[in-house]
C-alpha cells in the first residue's frame, strides 16, 4: 500500500451511492463546516467587495501616504495614499477566478482523457498513463516560471499554465478510479445483463467516480489559489496598480512597521481563502479515503 | 513514486528471494529511477528553452532595449543565430551547457560564476531544512499516533492550517514576529553570502524555519497515517503480547514498517520543496538560486534563467532520486523483484 498512503483517492474502493454524496462531509464534519463558513465569507468579500468598496482602489493620494486607520479610512492608507480597505475588498478576484478556470480546463482535458483511457484500456491507456507519470515528475513552480518568462504573465497564460500542470494530476486520479470501477462487481453485472456501453458509463461508472474526482478537484483549487497568490507575490502575475492580494503584500512589505494593515489585510485574505478551501477539500478527501469516521471527530 | 509499484506479498517472486536475484532487481529499479530522473531534467530544460526562445524578436529586444528599431532587432537575431529552428538552437545550447559554457547574462556577465555561489547557498538551505523538518515531523507523527486524543487533535488542527498556508504567508508571519518585533534574527538573509560565521547562521534560521514548517505539516500527516496502520497490524500486537518493551515495539517494529510510505511521500514532495525554496528566498532576500531566478525572469534574462532552472531541477531531482533509492532498500517487497 505504499503508493496508496500518499494518494488517498487512488485506493478508494468505489462503492455504490453513500448518503449525501461527496458534499456530505462538508456539512457534517467540523472541518468541513468551518471551511464552508470561511469560504462563504470570503466569497462574499470577493464577489461583493468591489461594489462595496468606499473608494476607488486605485485612487492615488485618497488620503495621506501610510496614514493609520481613521478619518474615513477603516484600515488607513498605503504608501501611495490609496485606501487599504477598498484595495482589500477589490483584490481577491484573481486568486479565486484563475484557479477555478484552470481547474475547469484541466478537468475537461485531463479528467476526460483519464476516464476514457481507464475505460478503454489497452495500448492507448498504457501510453497515456506513462505520459501522465512523466509529466507528474515536473516541478510545477519551475515550469510555470519558465512559461511566464517566455510568454509573459497575462491571465490567459496563467490559466493555461496551471491547467497544464493540473491536467495530468487530475487525469491520473480519474484514470485510477475508473480502472477500479470498471473491474468492480456491479459493472461486471451490468455487462452480464447486456447493458449498452453508454448506459454502463453513464449509470454505473460516472456516479461512482464522482466522489474521488470531486474531492481531488477541491484540493486542486486550493493548490491553485496558493499558486496564483504566490506568483502574484513574486511579481510574476498581476502587475501594478492591480489591488491583487499577493501583489499588495509584496508592495507593502517594506512599510510593515509603519502601516502594518496595508500588508496584513491582504495576508488575511489569502490565508483565509486557502485555509477555508483546504478544510473543505480535506473533509472530502478523508471521507473518500475511508478514514472519515476516525478523524471526523475533530 | 509510481515507478515502484507495490508488489503483492505472496507472489512466486517473493516466495523464494535469492540474494543475487534481489540485488539484480534492486539494481534494475535504481537504473530505472536514474533514467526517469534524467528524462525529467531533459524535459524541464526543453520546455524552459522553447518557452524562452520561441520569439527571436523578444530576445533581441531584451538585449538591445525598447528603443531598438525593427531592423536592428532583425540584425541581432540573425547575427546570434536566433532565426534558426528552435530545435537546432536547443541542441546547440544543450551542447554548450553540458560542456560548462553557460553563456552570458544580458549585461554580459558570465553566468557560471554568478550562479554557482547561489547554488551552494540553496543546496545548504534545502539540506539543512530537510534534515530537521523530517526528523521533527516523524517524532510528532509517532507521538500523535501513540496518544490519540488531545495531543493528536491539537496537532491535527495545527498541521492542517499550516499545510494550507502559502509559504510566503508563513514567512511573513515569522518575519514580522521574530525579525521586526523581537529583532532576534535579521530581516534580510543577505549575510549568508557575505557575513561572519555567526551572522551566516542567524540568517539561515528564518528561511529554513519557513520552508521546514510546510514539510513538517505534510510529512507529519503521512507519518501519523502509516503509524496508525502499523500500530493496528497483527505483528505489532504479537510483539506486545510477546512482552517486548513498548518503546522497542514502536521504534523497531512499527516505525520500520511505516518508513516505506513515508520515504515515498518525502520523495514525491521534494519537488514541492523546490517551489517553497523559490518563494522563501524571495521573502527573506536569501542569496540563492530562487531569488536569482525571479530576478532573471523579471528582466527577461534567458541564459541566466535557463542555467538556474537546470541547476534547481538537478538539485531536487537528485534529492528525490536519493529518496527513491532509499525506498528500494527499505521495502522488503522489492527484494524478490520489481515492476
Coordinates of C-alpha atoms in Angstrom, one line a residue:
Chain A
X1 CA 0.0 0.0 0.0
X2 CA 3.0 2.3 -0.3
X3 CA 1.5 4.4 -3.0
X4 CA -1.9 4.5 -1.5
X5 CA -0.7 6.2 1.6
X6 CA 0.4 9.2 -0.4
X7 CA -2.6 9.4 -2.6
X8 CA -5.8 8.5 -0.8
X9 CA -8.1 8.9 -3.8
X10 CA -6.2 6.2 -5.7
X11 CA -7.1 3.3 -3.4
X12 CA -10.5 4.4 -2.6
X13 CA -12.6 1.4 -3.3
X14 CA -15.5 2.8 -5.2
X15 CA -18.8 1.9 -3.6
X16 CA -22.3 2.5 -4.6
X17 CA -24.0 5.6 -3.5
X18 CA -23.5 6.7 0.1
X19 CA -25.8 9.1 1.8
X20 CA -25.5 12.6 0.5
X21 CA -22.6 12.0 -1.8
X22 CA -19.2 13.7 -1.7
X23 CA -20.6 17.0 -0.3
X24 CA -22.0 15.2 2.7
X25 CA -18.7 15.7 4.8
X26 CA -18.7 19.4 4.1
X27 CA -21.8 19.9 6.1
X28 CA -21.5 17.0 8.5
X29 CA -17.9 17.3 9.8
X30 CA -16.4 20.1 11.8
X31 CA -13.5 20.6 9.4
X32 CA -16.0 20.8 6.6
X33 CA -18.3 23.2 8.3
X34 CA -15.6 25.6 9.5
X35 CA -14.1 25.5 6.0
X36 CA -17.5 26.2 4.4
X37 CA -18.2 29.2 6.6
X38 CA -14.8 30.7 5.9
X39 CA -15.1 30.1 2.2
X40 CA -18.6 31.6 2.2
X41 CA -17.4 34.7 3.9
X42 CA -14.5 35.1 1.5
X43 CA -16.8 34.6 -1.5
X44 CA -19.0 37.5 -0.2
X45 CA -15.9 39.6 0.1
X46 CA -14.6 38.7 -3.3
X47 CA -17.9 39.0 -5.2
X48 CA -19.5 42.0 -3.4
X49 CA -16.3 43.6 -2.3
X50 CA -15.6 45.7 -5.4
X51 CA -19.2 47.1 -5.2
X52 CA -19.0 47.8 -1.5
X53 CA -15.6 49.5 -1.6
X54 CA -16.0 53.1 -0.3
X55 CA -13.1 54.4 -2.5
X56 CA -11.7 53.6 -5.9
X57 CA -9.0 51.1 -5.0
X58 CA -6.6 52.7 -7.5
X59 CA -7.2 56.3 -6.5
X60 CA -3.8 57.8 -5.6
X61 CA -3.5 60.1 -2.6
X62 CA -7.1 59.4 -1.5
X63 CA -5.6 60.0 2.0
X64 CA -2.1 60.7 3.4
X65 CA 0.5 58.1 2.4
X66 CA 0.9 55.4 5.1
X67 CA -1.7 57.1 7.3
X68 CA -3.0 54.9 10.2
X69 CA -6.7 53.9 10.4
X70 CA -9.2 56.7 10.9
X71 CA -10.8 59.7 9.1
X72 CA -13.0 57.6 6.8
X73 CA -10.3 55.1 6.0
X74 CA -11.1 52.0 8.0
X75 CA -7.6 50.4 7.6
X76 CA -5.6 53.6 6.7
X77 CA -3.7 54.2 3.5
X78 CA -0.9 52.5 1.7
X79 CA 2.4 54.1 0.6
X80 CA 0.7 55.8 -2.3
X81 CA -2.2 57.1 -0.2
X82 CA -4.6 54.5 -1.6
X83 CA -7.4 53.2 0.7
X84 CA -6.3 49.9 2.2
X85 CA -9.8 48.7 2.9
X86 CA -11.0 49.3 -0.6
X87 CA -8.0 47.6 -2.0
X88 CA -8.6 44.6 0.3
X89 CA -12.3 44.4 -0.9
X90 CA -11.2 44.5 -4.6
X91 CA -8.1 42.4 -4.5
X92 CA -9.4 38.8 -4.3
X93 CA -10.8 38.3 -7.7
X94 CA -7.8 36.9 -9.5
X95 CA -6.7 34.4 -6.8
X96 CA -10.1 32.8 -7.0
X97 CA -11.0 33.0 -10.7
X98 CA -7.7 31.9 -12.2
X99 CA -7.6 28.7 -10.2
X100 CA -11.2 27.9 -10.9
X101 CA -10.8 28.5 -14.7
X102 CA -7.6 26.4 -14.7
X103 CA -9.1 23.5 -12.8
X104 CA -12.1 23.6 -15.1
X105 CA -9.9 23.4 -18.1
X106 CA -7.7 20.7 -16.6
X107 CA -10.8 18.6 -15.7
X108 CA -12.2 18.8 -19.2
X109 CA -8.9 17.8 -20.8
X110 CA -7.1 15.6 -18.2
X111 CA -10.1 14.2 -16.5
X112 CA -11.8 13.2 -19.7
X113 CA -8.6 11.7 -21.1
X114 CA -8.0 9.8 -17.9
X115 CA -11.5 8.4 -17.7
X116 CA -11.6 7.4 -21.4
X117 CA -8.2 5.6 -21.1
X118 CA -9.2 3.9 -17.9
X119 CA -12.4 2.6 -19.5
X120 CA -10.9 1.5 -22.9
X121 CA -7.6 0.2 -21.6
X122 CA -5.1 -1.4 -23.9
X123 CA -2.1 0.2 -25.6
X124 CA -3.5 3.8 -25.7
X125 CA -4.1 3.6 -21.9
X126 CA -0.5 2.3 -21.3
X127 CA 1.0 5.2 -23.3
X128 CA -1.2 7.9 -21.7
X129 CA -0.5 6.5 -18.2
X130 CA 3.2 6.7 -18.8
X131 CA 2.9 10.2 -20.2
X132 CA 1.0 11.3 -17.1
X133 CA 3.7 9.7 -14.9
X134 CA 6.4 11.6 -16.6
X135 CA 4.6 14.9 -16.6
X136 CA 4.0 14.4 -12.9
X137 CA 7.7 14.4 -12.2
X138 CA 8.0 18.0 -13.5
X139 CA 8.3 20.6 -10.7
X140 CA 5.2 22.8 -11.1
X141 CA 6.5 26.2 -10.0
X142 CA 9.7 25.8 -12.1
X143 CA 7.6 25.0 -15.2
X144 CA 5.2 27.9 -14.5
X145 CA 8.1 30.3 -14.1
X146 CA 9.7 29.2 -17.4
X147 CA 6.5 29.6 -19.3
X148 CA 5.9 33.1 -17.7
X149 CA 9.5 34.0 -18.6
X150 CA 8.8 33.2 -22.2
X151 CA 5.2 34.2 -22.8
X152 CA 4.6 36.9 -20.2
X153 CA 2.2 36.8 -17.3
X154 CA -1.2 37.6 -18.9
X155 CA -4.2 36.0 -17.2
X156 CA -4.6 33.6 -20.2
X157 CA -1.0 32.4 -19.9
X158 CA -1.5 31.8 -16.1
X159 CA -4.7 29.9 -16.6
X160 CA -3.3 27.7 -19.4
X161 CA -0.1 27.0 -17.5
X162 CA -1.8 26.0 -14.3
X163 CA -4.3 23.9 -16.3
X164 CA -1.3 22.2 -18.0
X165 CA 0.2 21.4 -14.6
X166 CA -3.1 20.1 -13.1
X167 CA -4.3 18.1 -16.2
X168 CA -2.0 15.0 -15.6
X169 CA -2.7 15.1 -11.9
X170 CA -6.5 15.1 -12.4
X171 CA -6.1 12.7 -15.3
X172 CA -4.3 10.1 -13.1
X173 CA -7.0 10.2 -10.4
X174 CA -9.8 9.9 -13.0
X175 CA -8.0 7.0 -14.7
X176 CA -7.2 5.2 -11.4
X177 CA -10.7 5.4 -10.1
X178 CA -12.2 4.4 -13.5
X179 CA -10.0 1.4 -13.6
X180 CA -11.1 0.4 -10.1
X181 CA -14.8 0.8 -11.0
X182 CA -14.5 -1.0 -14.3
X183 CA -13.4 -4.2 -12.6
X184 CA -16.0 -4.0 -9.9
X185 CA -18.8 -6.5 -9.5
X186 CA -21.6 -4.2 -10.4
X187 CA -20.0 -3.2 -13.7
X188 CA -19.4 -6.8 -14.4
X189 CA -23.0 -7.5 -13.6
X190 CA -24.2 -4.7 -15.9
X191 CA -22.1 -6.2 -18.6
X192 CA -23.5 -9.6 -18.0
X193 CA -27.0 -8.1 -18.2
X194 CA -26.1 -6.9 -21.6
X195 CA -26.4 -3.2 -20.9
X196 CA -25.2 -0.9 -23.6
X197 CA -21.8 0.8 -23.3
X198 CA -23.2 4.2 -22.9
X199 CA -25.6 3.1 -20.2
X200 CA -22.7 1.5 -18.3
X201 CA -20.6 4.6 -18.5
X202 CA -23.5 7.0 -17.6
X203 CA -25.3 4.9 -15.0
X204 CA -22.6 2.7 -13.4
X205 CA -19.2 4.4 -13.8
X206 CA -19.8 8.1 -13.7
X207 CA -21.8 8.2 -10.4
X208 CA -19.1 6.1 -8.7
X209 CA -16.1 8.1 -9.7
X210 CA -17.6 11.4 -8.9
X211 CA -16.7 11.4 -5.2
X212 CA -12.9 10.7 -5.6
X213 CA -12.6 13.1 -8.6
X214 CA -14.6 15.9 -6.9
X215 CA -12.5 15.7 -3.7
X216 CA -9.4 15.8 -5.8
X217 CA -10.7 18.8 -7.7
X218 CA -11.3 20.6 -4.4
X219 CA -7.7 20.0 -3.5
X220 CA -6.5 21.3 -6.9
X221 CA -8.5 24.5 -6.4
X222 CA -6.8 25.0 -3.0
X223 CA -3.3 24.5 -4.5
X224 CA -4.3 26.8 -7.4
X225 CA -5.2 29.6 -5.0
X226 CA -1.9 29.2 -3.2
X227 CA -0.1 29.0 -6.6
X228 CA -1.6 32.2 -8.1
X229 CA -1.2 34.1 -4.8
X230 CA 2.5 33.1 -4.8
X231 CA 3.1 34.1 -8.4
X232 CA 1.5 37.5 -7.8
X233 CA 3.5 37.9 -4.6
X234 CA 6.7 37.2 -6.6
X235 CA 5.7 39.9 -9.0
X236 CA 5.2 37.4 -11.9
X237 CA 1.4 37.5 -12.1
X238 CA -0.8 40.6 -11.5
X239 CA 1.0 43.8 -12.3
X240 CA 0.7 47.2 -10.6
X241 CA -1.6 49.1 -10.0
X242 CA -3.8 46.0 -9.5
X243 CA -5.1 45.7 -5.9
X244 CA -4.4 41.9 -6.0
X245 CA -3.7 40.5 -2.6
X246 CA -0.4 38.7 -3.4
X247 CA 0.9 41.8 -5.2
X248 CA -0.2 44.2 -2.4
X249 CA 1.6 42.1 0.2
X250 CA 4.9 42.3 -1.7
X251 CA 4.5 46.0 -2.3
X252 CA 3.6 47.0 1.3
X253 CA 6.1 44.7 3.0
X254 CA 8.7 47.4 3.2
X255 CA 6.3 49.5 5.3
X256 CA 5.1 46.8 7.6
X257 CA 6.5 48.7 10.7
X258 CA 4.8 52.0 9.8
X259 CA 1.5 50.7 8.3
X260 CA 1.0 47.0 9.2
X261 CA -2.6 46.9 7.9
X262 CA -1.6 47.5 4.3
X263 CA 0.2 44.2 4.2
X264 CA -1.8 42.4 6.9
X265 CA -5.2 42.8 5.3
X266 CA -4.3 41.0 2.0
X267 CA -2.3 38.4 4.1
X268 CA -5.5 37.6 6.0
X269 CA -7.4 37.5 2.7
X270 CA -5.1 34.9 1.1
X271 CA -4.7 32.9 4.3
X272 CA -8.5 32.7 5.0
X273 CA -9.3 31.7 1.4
X274 CA -6.6 28.9 1.2
X275 CA -7.3 27.6 4.7
X276 CA -11.0 27.6 4.2
X277 CA -10.8 25.8 0.9
X278 CA -8.3 23.3 2.3
X279 CA -10.5 22.4 5.2
X280 CA -13.4 21.7 2.8
X281 CA -11.2 19.7 0.4
X282 CA -9.7 17.9 3.3
X283 CA -13.0 16.8 4.7
X284 CA -14.0 15.4 1.3
X285 CA -10.7 13.6 0.8
X286 CA -10.9 11.9 4.1
X287 CA -14.5 10.9 3.5
X288 CA -13.5 9.3 0.2
X289 CA -10.4 7.6 1.6
X290 CA -12.4 5.8 4.3
X291 CA -10.8 7.1 7.4
X292 CA -13.5 9.7 7.7
X293 CA -15.1 8.1 10.7
X294 CA -11.8 8.0 12.6
X295 CA -10.9 11.6 12.1
X296 CA -14.2 13.4 11.7
X297 CA -14.4 13.8 15.5
X298 CA -12.1 16.8 15.2
Chain B
X1 CA 6.9 7.5 -6.8
X2 CA 4.8 5.4 -9.1
X3 CA 7.9 3.8 -10.5
X4 CA 7.9 1.5 -7.6
X5 CA 4.6 -0.2 -7.9
X6 CA 3.6 -2.2 -4.9
X7 CA 4.2 -5.9 -5.4
X8 CA 1.8 -8.5 -4.0
X9 CA 3.3 -10.0 -0.9
X10 CA 2.6 -13.5 -2.0
X11 CA 3.9 -14.0 -5.4
X12 CA 6.2 -16.6 -6.9
X13 CA 9.0 -14.0 -7.0
X14 CA 8.7 -13.1 -3.3
X15 CA 8.3 -16.6 -2.1
X16 CA 11.9 -17.6 -2.8
X17 CA 14.1 -14.5 -3.0
X18 CA 17.7 -15.4 -3.5
X19 CA 20.3 -12.8 -2.7
X20 CA 21.6 -12.4 -6.2
X21 CA 18.1 -12.1 -7.7
X22 CA 17.3 -9.4 -5.1
X23 CA 20.3 -7.5 -5.9
X24 CA 19.7 -7.6 -9.6
X25 CA 16.1 -6.4 -9.1
X26 CA 17.2 -3.5 -7.0
X27 CA 19.9 -2.6 -9.5
X28 CA 17.2 -2.6 -12.2
X29 CA 14.9 -0.4 -10.1
X30 CA 17.7 2.0 -9.4
X31 CA 18.7 2.2 -13.1
X32 CA 15.0 2.9 -14.0
X33 CA 14.9 5.7 -11.5
X34 CA 18.1 7.3 -12.7
X35 CA 16.8 7.1 -16.2
X36 CA 13.5 8.7 -15.3
X37 CA 15.4 11.4 -13.4
X38 CA 17.5 12.2 -16.5
X39 CA 14.4 12.2 -18.7
X40 CA 12.7 14.7 -16.3
X41 CA 15.7 17.0 -16.3
X42 CA 15.8 16.8 -20.1
X43 CA 12.1 17.7 -20.3
X44 CA 12.4 20.6 -18.0
X45 CA 15.3 22.1 -20.0
X46 CA 13.4 21.5 -23.3
X47 CA 10.2 23.2 -22.1
X48 CA 12.1 26.0 -20.5
X49 CA 14.2 26.6 -23.6
X50 CA 11.4 26.5 -26.0
X51 CA 9.3 28.8 -23.8
X52 CA 12.1 31.4 -23.5
X53 CA 13.4 31.2 -27.1
X54 CA 10.2 31.0 -29.1
X55 CA 10.4 34.6 -30.1
X56 CA 13.8 35.9 -31.5
X57 CA 12.5 39.5 -31.6
X58 CA 11.7 39.4 -27.9
X59 CA 15.2 38.2 -27.0
X60 CA 16.8 40.8 -29.2
X61 CA 14.6 43.5 -27.6
X62 CA 15.6 42.3 -24.1
X63 CA 19.2 42.7 -25.0
X64 CA 19.0 45.9 -27.1
X65 CA 16.3 47.7 -25.1
X66 CA 12.9 49.1 -26.1
X67 CA 14.4 51.8 -28.3
X68 CA 15.8 49.4 -30.9
X69 CA 14.4 49.6 -34.4
X70 CA 12.9 46.5 -36.1
X71 CA 16.0 46.4 -38.5
X72 CA 18.4 46.4 -35.5
X73 CA 16.3 43.6 -33.9
X74 CA 16.4 41.5 -37.1
X75 CA 20.2 42.1 -37.5
X76 CA 20.8 41.0 -33.9
X77 CA 18.6 37.9 -34.3
X78 CA 20.5 36.9 -37.5
X79 CA 23.9 37.5 -36.1
X80 CA 23.2 35.5 -33.0
X81 CA 21.6 32.6 -34.8
X82 CA 18.2 33.3 -33.3
X83 CA 16.4 32.7 -36.6
X84 CA 17.5 29.0 -36.7
X85 CA 14.8 26.4 -35.9
X86 CA 14.2 26.2 -32.1
X87 CA 15.3 22.5 -32.1
X88 CA 18.7 23.4 -33.5
X89 CA 19.1 26.2 -31.1
X90 CA 18.2 23.9 -28.2
X91 CA 20.7 21.3 -29.1
X92 CA 23.4 23.8 -29.5
X93 CA 22.6 25.4 -26.2
X94 CA 22.5 22.0 -24.5
X95 CA 25.9 21.1 -26.0
X96 CA 27.4 24.2 -24.7
X97 CA 25.7 23.8 -21.3
X98 CA 26.9 20.3 -20.8
X99 CA 30.5 21.3 -21.6
X100 CA 30.3 24.1 -19.0
X101 CA 29.7 27.1 -21.2
X102 CA 26.6 28.6 -19.8
X103 CA 26.7 31.8 -21.8
X104 CA 26.4 35.4 -20.6
X105 CA 23.7 37.5 -18.9
X106 CA 22.0 40.5 -20.5
X107 CA 24.6 42.8 -19.0
X108 CA 27.3 40.5 -20.4
X109 CA 28.4 38.8 -17.2
X110 CA 29.4 35.2 -17.3
X111 CA 26.5 33.1 -16.0
X112 CA 28.5 30.4 -14.3
X113 CA 30.5 32.4 -11.7
X114 CA 27.3 34.3 -10.9
X115 CA 25.2 31.2 -10.3
X116 CA 27.5 28.8 -8.6
X117 CA 27.7 30.5 -5.2
X118 CA 23.9 30.9 -5.2
X119 CA 23.7 27.2 -6.0
X120 CA 25.8 26.4 -2.9
X121 CA 23.6 28.5 -0.6
X122 CA 20.3 27.0 -1.9
X123 CA 21.8 23.5 -1.5
X124 CA 22.7 24.3 2.1
X125 CA 19.2 25.7 2.8
X126 CA 17.5 22.7 1.3
X127 CA 19.6 20.1 3.1
X128 CA 19.5 21.7 6.5
X129 CA 15.7 22.2 6.2
X130 CA 15.1 18.6 5.0
X131 CA 17.2 17.2 7.9
X132 CA 15.5 18.9 10.8
X133 CA 12.0 19.1 9.5
X134 CA 11.8 15.4 8.6
X135 CA 13.1 14.3 12.0
X136 CA 10.7 16.7 13.8
X137 CA 7.7 15.5 11.7
X138 CA 8.4 11.8 12.4
X139 CA 8.8 12.4 16.1
X140 CA 5.5 14.4 16.2
X141 CA 3.7 11.9 13.9
X142 CA 4.7 9.0 16.2
X143 CA 3.6 10.9 19.2
X144 CA 0.2 11.7 17.6
X145 CA -0.4 8.1 16.6
X146 CA 0.6 6.7 20.0
X147 CA -1.6 9.0 22.1
X148 CA -4.8 9.7 20.2
X149 CA -6.8 12.3 22.0
X150 CA -5.9 15.9 22.9
X151 CA -2.3 15.8 21.7
X152 CA -3.4 14.3 18.4
X153 CA -6.4 16.6 17.9
X154 CA -4.4 19.8 18.6
X155 CA -1.6 18.7 16.3
X156 CA -4.2 17.8 13.7
X157 CA -5.7 21.3 13.7
X158 CA -2.3 23.0 13.7
X159 CA -0.9 20.9 10.9
X160 CA -4.0 21.3 8.7
X161 CA -3.9 25.0 9.0
X162 CA -0.1 25.1 8.5
X163 CA -0.4 22.9 5.4
X164 CA -3.0 25.2 3.9
X165 CA -1.0 28.4 4.3
X166 CA 1.2 29.6 1.4
X167 CA 4.9 29.7 2.2
X168 CA 5.0 33.4 1.9
X169 CA 2.3 33.9 4.4
X170 CA 4.2 31.7 7.0
X171 CA 7.4 33.5 6.1
X172 CA 5.9 37.0 6.6
X173 CA 4.4 35.9 9.9
X174 CA 7.7 34.7 11.2
X175 CA 9.5 37.7 9.8
X176 CA 7.1 40.2 11.4
X177 CA 7.3 38.4 14.8
X178 CA 11.0 37.3 15.1
X179 CA 12.8 39.9 12.9
X180 CA 10.7 43.1 13.1
X181 CA 9.2 42.9 16.6
X182 CA 11.7 40.8 18.6
X183 CA 14.7 41.5 16.5
X184 CA 16.2 38.1 17.2
X185 CA 17.0 37.4 13.5
X186 CA 17.8 39.6 10.5
X187 CA 15.0 40.7 8.2
X188 CA 17.2 40.0 5.2
X189 CA 19.3 36.9 4.8
X190 CA 22.0 38.6 2.8
X191 CA 24.5 37.7 5.4
X192 CA 24.5 34.2 4.0
X193 CA 26.6 35.5 1.2
X194 CA 28.9 37.9 2.9
X195 CA 28.6 37.8 6.7
X196 CA 30.7 36.2 9.5
X197 CA 30.0 32.7 10.5
X198 CA 27.7 33.8 13.3
X199 CA 25.7 36.2 11.1
X200 CA 25.5 33.5 8.5
X201 CA 24.0 31.0 10.9
X202 CA 21.4 33.5 12.1
X203 CA 20.5 34.4 8.6
X204 CA 19.6 30.8 7.9
X205 CA 17.2 30.4 10.7
X206 CA 14.0 32.1 9.5
X207 CA 14.2 30.9 5.8
X208 CA 14.8 27.3 7.0
X209 CA 12.0 27.5 9.6
X210 CA 9.5 28.8 7.0
X211 CA 10.5 26.1 4.5
X212 CA 10.6 23.4 7.1
X213 CA 7.2 24.1 8.6
X214 CA 5.5 23.2 5.3
X215 CA 7.5 20.0 5.1
X216 CA 6.6 19.1 8.8
X217 CA 2.9 19.6 8.1
X218 CA 2.9 17.3 5.2
X219 CA 5.3 14.6 6.5
X220 CA 3.6 14.6 9.9
X221 CA 0.4 13.6 8.3
X222 CA 1.9 10.7 6.4
X223 CA 3.8 9.5 9.4
X224 CA 0.7 9.6 11.5
X225 CA -1.4 7.7 9.0
X226 CA 1.2 5.0 8.3
X227 CA 2.0 4.7 12.1
X228 CA -1.7 4.2 12.8
X229 CA -1.8 1.4 10.3
X230 CA 1.4 -0.2 11.6
X231 CA 0.2 0.0 15.2
X232 CA -3.0 -1.7 14.4
X233 CA -1.3 -4.5 12.5
X234 CA -1.2 -8.1 13.9
X235 CA 2.6 -8.2 14.1
X236 CA 2.6 -5.2 16.4
X237 CA 0.0 -6.9 18.7
X238 CA 2.0 -10.1 18.7
X239 CA 5.2 -8.1 19.6
X240 CA 3.4 -6.5 22.5
X241 CA 2.0 -9.9 23.6
X242 CA 5.5 -11.4 23.4
X243 CA 6.3 -8.9 26.2
X244 CA 8.6 -6.6 24.3
X245 CA 9.0 -3.2 25.7
X246 CA 6.7 -0.5 24.3
X247 CA 9.5 1.7 23.1
X248 CA 11.1 -1.2 21.2
X249 CA 7.8 -2.2 19.6
X250 CA 7.2 1.3 18.4
X251 CA 10.6 2.2 17.1
X252 CA 11.8 -1.2 15.9
X253 CA 8.6 -2.8 14.6
X254 CA 6.0 -0.1 13.8
X255 CA 8.3 2.7 12.6
X256 CA 10.2 0.4 10.4
X257 CA 7.3 -0.8 8.5
X258 CA 5.8 2.7 8.4
X259 CA 9.0 4.1 6.9
X260 CA 8.3 2.9 3.3
X261 CA 5.3 5.0 2.6
X262 CA 7.0 7.8 4.5
X263 CA 10.1 7.9 2.4
X264 CA 8.0 7.6 -0.7
X265 CA 6.0 10.6 0.4
X266 CA 9.2 12.6 1.0
X267 CA 10.5 11.6 -2.4
X268 CA 7.3 12.9 -4.1
X269 CA 7.3 16.1 -2.1
X270 CA 10.8 17.1 -2.7
X271 CA 9.8 18.8 -5.9
X272 CA 7.2 20.8 -3.9
X273 CA 10.0 21.7 -1.5
X274 CA 11.7 23.3 -4.5
X275 CA 8.7 25.6 -5.1
X276 CA 9.0 26.6 -1.4
X277 CA 12.7 27.4 -1.8
X278 CA 11.9 29.8 -4.6
X279 CA 9.3 31.6 -2.5
X280 CA 11.2 31.7 0.7
X281 CA 14.3 33.0 -0.8
X282 CA 12.4 35.9 -2.2
X283 CA 10.7 36.7 1.1
X284 CA 13.9 36.8 3.0
X285 CA 16.2 38.1 0.3
X286 CA 18.2 34.9 0.6
X287 CA 21.1 35.0 -1.9
X288 CA 20.2 31.7 -3.6
X289 CA 19.0 30.3 -6.9
X290 CA 15.3 31.1 -6.3
X291 CA 15.9 34.8 -5.8
X292 CA 18.2 35.0 -8.8
X293 CA 15.7 33.1 -10.9
X294 CA 12.9 35.6 -10.2
X295 CA 15.2 38.5 -10.9
X296 CA 16.3 36.9 -14.2
X297 CA 12.7 36.3 -15.3
X298 CA 11.6 39.8 -14.4
X299 CA 14.5 41.1 -16.6
X300 CA 13.9 38.7 -19.4
X301 CA 17.4 37.2 -19.0
X302 CA 17.0 33.8 -20.8
X303 CA 20.6 32.4 -20.3
X304 CA 20.6 33.1 -16.6
X305 CA 17.1 31.8 -16.1
X306 CA 17.8 28.6 -18.0
X307 CA 21.0 27.9 -16.1
X308 CA 19.2 28.3 -12.8
X309 CA 16.3 26.2 -13.9
X310 CA 18.7 23.4 -14.8
X311 CA 20.5 23.6 -11.5
X312 CA 17.4 23.8 -9.4
X313 CA 15.9 20.9 -11.3
X314 CA 19.1 19.0 -10.9
X315 CA 19.4 19.6 -7.1
X316 CA 15.9 18.5 -6.4
X317 CA 15.8 15.6 -8.8
X318 CA 18.9 14.2 -7.2
X319 CA 17.4 14.6 -3.8
X320 CA 14.2 12.8 -5.0
X321 CA 16.3 10.1 -6.6
X322 CA 18.2 9.5 -3.3
X323 CA 14.8 9.1 -1.5
X324 CA 13.6 6.8 -4.2
X325 CA 16.7 4.6 -3.9
X326 CA 16.3 4.5 -0.1
X327 CA 12.8 3.2 -0.6
X328 CA 14.2 0.5 -2.9
X329 CA 16.4 -0.7 0.0
X330 CA 13.8 -0.3 2.8
X331 CA 11.0 -2.1 1.1
X332 CA 11.4 -5.9 1.7
X333 CA 8.8 -6.5 -1.1
X334 CA 11.3 -5.2 -3.6
X335 CA 13.8 -7.9 -2.6
X336 CA 12.4 -10.5 -4.9
X337 CA 11.8 -8.5 -8.0
X338 CA 10.4 -5.1 -9.0
X339 CA 7.8 -3.9 -11.6

